[in-house]
mmCIF file of C-alpha atoms in Angstrom:
data_model
loop_
_atom_site.group_PDB
_atom_site.id
_atom_site.type_symbol
_atom_site.label_atom_id
_atom_site.label_comp_id
_atom_site.label_asym_id
_atom_site.label_seq_id
_atom_site.Cartn_x
_atom_site.Cartn_y
_atom_site.Cartn_z
ATOM 1 C CA UNK M 30 178.009 -162.206 -74.830
ATOM 2 C CA UNK M 31 177.517 -161.720 -71.086
ATOM 3 C CA UNK M 32 180.486 -164.032 -70.414
ATOM 4 C CA UNK M 33 182.764 -161.875 -72.581
ATOM 5 C CA UNK M 34 181.612 -158.720 -70.790
ATOM 6 C CA UNK M 35 182.261 -160.329 -67.392
ATOM 7 C CA UNK M 36 185.764 -161.315 -68.523
ATOM 8 C CA UNK M 37 186.497 -157.719 -69.505
ATOM 9 C CA UNK M 38 185.202 -156.406 -66.181
ATOM 10 C CA UNK M 39 187.345 -158.897 -64.255
ATOM 11 C CA UNK M 40 190.469 -157.622 -66.060
ATOM 12 C CA UNK M 41 190.061 -154.095 -64.641
ATOM 13 C CA UNK M 42 192.922 -153.404 -62.231
ATOM 14 C CA UNK M 43 194.167 -150.500 -60.133
ATOM 15 C CA UNK M 44 195.950 -149.154 -63.226
ATOM 16 C CA UNK M 45 192.654 -148.560 -65.057
ATOM 17 C CA UNK M 46 190.370 -145.547 -65.150
ATOM 18 C CA UNK M 47 186.893 -146.272 -66.480
ATOM 19 C CA UNK M 48 185.356 -143.378 -68.408
ATOM 20 C CA UNK M 49 181.685 -143.235 -69.315
ATOM 21 C CA UNK M 50 179.814 -140.756 -71.477
ATOM 22 C CA UNK M 51 176.066 -140.175 -71.390
ATOM 23 C CA UNK M 52 175.209 -139.136 -74.933
ATOM 24 C CA UNK M 53 172.116 -136.995 -75.482
ATOM 25 C CA UNK M 54 170.818 -134.719 -78.229
ATOM 26 C CA UNK M 55 171.768 -131.418 -76.625
ATOM 27 C CA UNK M 56 174.158 -132.090 -73.762
ATOM 28 C CA UNK M 57 176.649 -134.907 -73.169
ATOM 29 C CA UNK M 58 178.036 -135.725 -69.713
ATOM 30 C CA UNK M 59 181.296 -137.609 -69.126
ATOM 31 C CA UNK M 60 182.492 -139.097 -65.865
ATOM 32 C CA UNK M 61 185.239 -141.377 -64.595
ATOM 33 C CA UNK M 62 185.516 -144.017 -61.888
ATOM 34 C CA UNK M 63 188.505 -145.929 -60.587
ATOM 35 C CA UNK M 64 188.755 -149.714 -60.496
ATOM 36 C CA UNK M 65 186.713 -149.841 -57.289
ATOM 37 C CA UNK M 66 183.850 -147.834 -58.791
ATOM 38 C CA UNK M 67 184.636 -144.669 -56.834
ATOM 39 C CA UNK M 68 183.939 -141.467 -58.790
ATOM 40 C CA UNK M 69 187.110 -139.595 -59.765
ATOM 41 C CA UNK M 70 186.709 -135.848 -60.196
ATOM 42 C CA UNK M 71 183.553 -134.045 -61.197
ATOM 43 C CA UNK M 72 181.352 -134.969 -64.162
ATOM 44 C CA UNK M 73 182.088 -132.930 -67.268
ATOM 45 C CA UNK M 74 179.142 -131.623 -69.300
ATOM 46 C CA UNK M 75 179.604 -130.430 -72.874
ATOM 47 C CA UNK M 76 177.247 -129.432 -75.647
ATOM 48 C CA UNK M 77 176.589 -131.521 -78.731
ATOM 49 C CA UNK M 78 178.164 -129.034 -81.143
ATOM 50 C CA UNK M 79 181.575 -127.948 -82.370
ATOM 51 C CA UNK M 80 182.118 -125.520 -79.492
ATOM 52 C CA UNK M 81 181.220 -128.192 -76.955
ATOM 53 C CA UNK M 82 183.723 -130.672 -78.338
ATOM 54 C CA UNK M 83 186.374 -127.944 -78.651
ATOM 55 C CA UNK M 84 185.900 -127.171 -74.947
ATOM 56 C CA UNK M 85 187.166 -130.675 -74.178
ATOM 57 C CA UNK M 86 190.536 -129.766 -75.676
ATOM 58 C CA UNK M 87 190.799 -126.372 -73.982
ATOM 59 C CA UNK M 88 192.387 -127.470 -70.654
ATOM 60 C CA UNK M 89 195.089 -129.460 -72.458
ATOM 61 C CA UNK M 90 195.805 -126.604 -74.832
ATOM 62 C CA UNK M 91 195.957 -124.166 -71.919
ATOM 63 C CA UNK M 92 198.427 -126.437 -70.076
ATOM 64 C CA UNK M 93 200.609 -126.783 -73.166
ATOM 65 C CA UNK M 94 200.584 -123.013 -73.734
ATOM 66 C CA UNK M 95 201.693 -122.413 -70.124
ATOM 67 C CA UNK M 96 204.444 -125.000 -70.517
ATOM 68 C CA UNK M 97 205.691 -123.344 -73.705
ATOM 69 C CA UNK M 98 205.648 -119.901 -72.051
ATOM 70 C CA UNK M 99 207.623 -121.285 -69.111
ATOM 71 C CA UNK M 100 210.213 -122.753 -71.468
ATOM 72 C CA UNK M 101 210.525 -119.414 -73.281
ATOM 73 C CA UNK M 102 210.875 -117.506 -70.011
ATOM 74 C CA UNK M 103 213.359 -119.943 -68.496
ATOM 75 C CA UNK M 104 215.178 -121.836 -71.261
ATOM 76 C CA UNK M 105 217.777 -123.248 -68.872
ATOM 77 C CA UNK M 106 215.208 -125.356 -67.055
ATOM 78 C CA UNK M 107 214.898 -128.987 -67.954
ATOM 79 C CA UNK M 108 212.133 -131.531 -67.881
ATOM 80 C CA UNK M 109 213.507 -132.979 -64.631
ATOM 81 C CA UNK M 110 213.728 -129.681 -62.757
ATOM 82 C CA UNK M 111 215.421 -126.333 -62.732
ATOM 83 C CA UNK M 112 218.985 -125.324 -62.165
ATOM 84 C CA UNK M 113 220.778 -123.608 -59.317
ATOM 85 C CA UNK M 114 218.811 -120.391 -59.795
ATOM 86 C CA UNK M 115 215.529 -122.242 -59.232
ATOM 87 C CA UNK M 116 216.939 -123.924 -56.115
ATOM 88 C CA UNK M 117 218.150 -120.645 -54.612
ATOM 89 C CA UNK M 118 214.855 -118.964 -55.458
ATOM 90 C CA UNK M 119 212.824 -121.718 -53.806
ATOM 91 C CA UNK M 120 214.986 -121.778 -50.650
ATOM 92 C CA UNK M 121 214.817 -118.040 -49.992
ATOM 93 C CA UNK M 122 217.636 -116.061 -48.457
ATOM 94 C CA UNK M 123 217.705 -117.971 -45.143
ATOM 95 C CA UNK M 124 217.744 -121.359 -46.817
ATOM 96 C CA UNK M 125 220.420 -120.249 -49.251
ATOM 97 C CA UNK M 126 222.569 -118.962 -46.374
ATOM 98 C CA UNK M 127 222.213 -122.276 -44.545
ATOM 99 C CA UNK M 128 223.075 -124.177 -47.718
ATOM 100 C CA UNK M 129 226.240 -122.106 -48.229
ATOM 101 C CA UNK M 130 227.194 -122.607 -44.577
ATOM 102 C CA UNK M 131 226.729 -126.397 -44.865
ATOM 103 C CA UNK M 132 228.852 -126.471 -48.034
ATOM 104 C CA UNK M 133 231.666 -124.509 -46.333
ATOM 105 C CA UNK M 134 231.583 -126.717 -43.217
ATOM 106 C CA UNK M 135 231.547 -129.805 -45.424
ATOM 107 C CA UNK M 136 234.549 -128.538 -47.379
ATOM 108 C CA UNK M 137 236.461 -127.839 -44.156
ATOM 109 C CA UNK M 138 235.543 -131.260 -42.751
ATOM 110 C CA UNK M 139 236.730 -133.042 -45.899
ATOM 111 C CA UNK M 140 239.960 -131.042 -46.101
ATOM 112 C CA UNK M 141 240.847 -131.704 -42.445
ATOM 113 C CA UNK M 142 240.001 -135.394 -42.195
ATOM 114 C CA UNK M 143 240.705 -136.713 -45.675
ATOM 115 C CA UNK M 144 244.225 -135.522 -46.516
#
């Protein structure tokens, strides 16, 4: 039995996250460590009842709700990033002006040297 457990431990690589849960009557505590045994994040405590287990799903549900609201508010955006409006918004007016200037200079350069 110990040999089998050692084999499983030896198979842990940098792609693994080891999660442990301390189960008690009133309060459970979960934690995670990476393949080197370094603690990842903070321990998560939750009660041994329906509300406690539901609280485990809350962050994921909140993230999904925000994602759905973002898609409703900006349906043109894609999974891989936004469109031109998002680019212009993130650059600000100075960055957008520089971008337009670079495009114009590039167009002039191409039209003069590549006829």
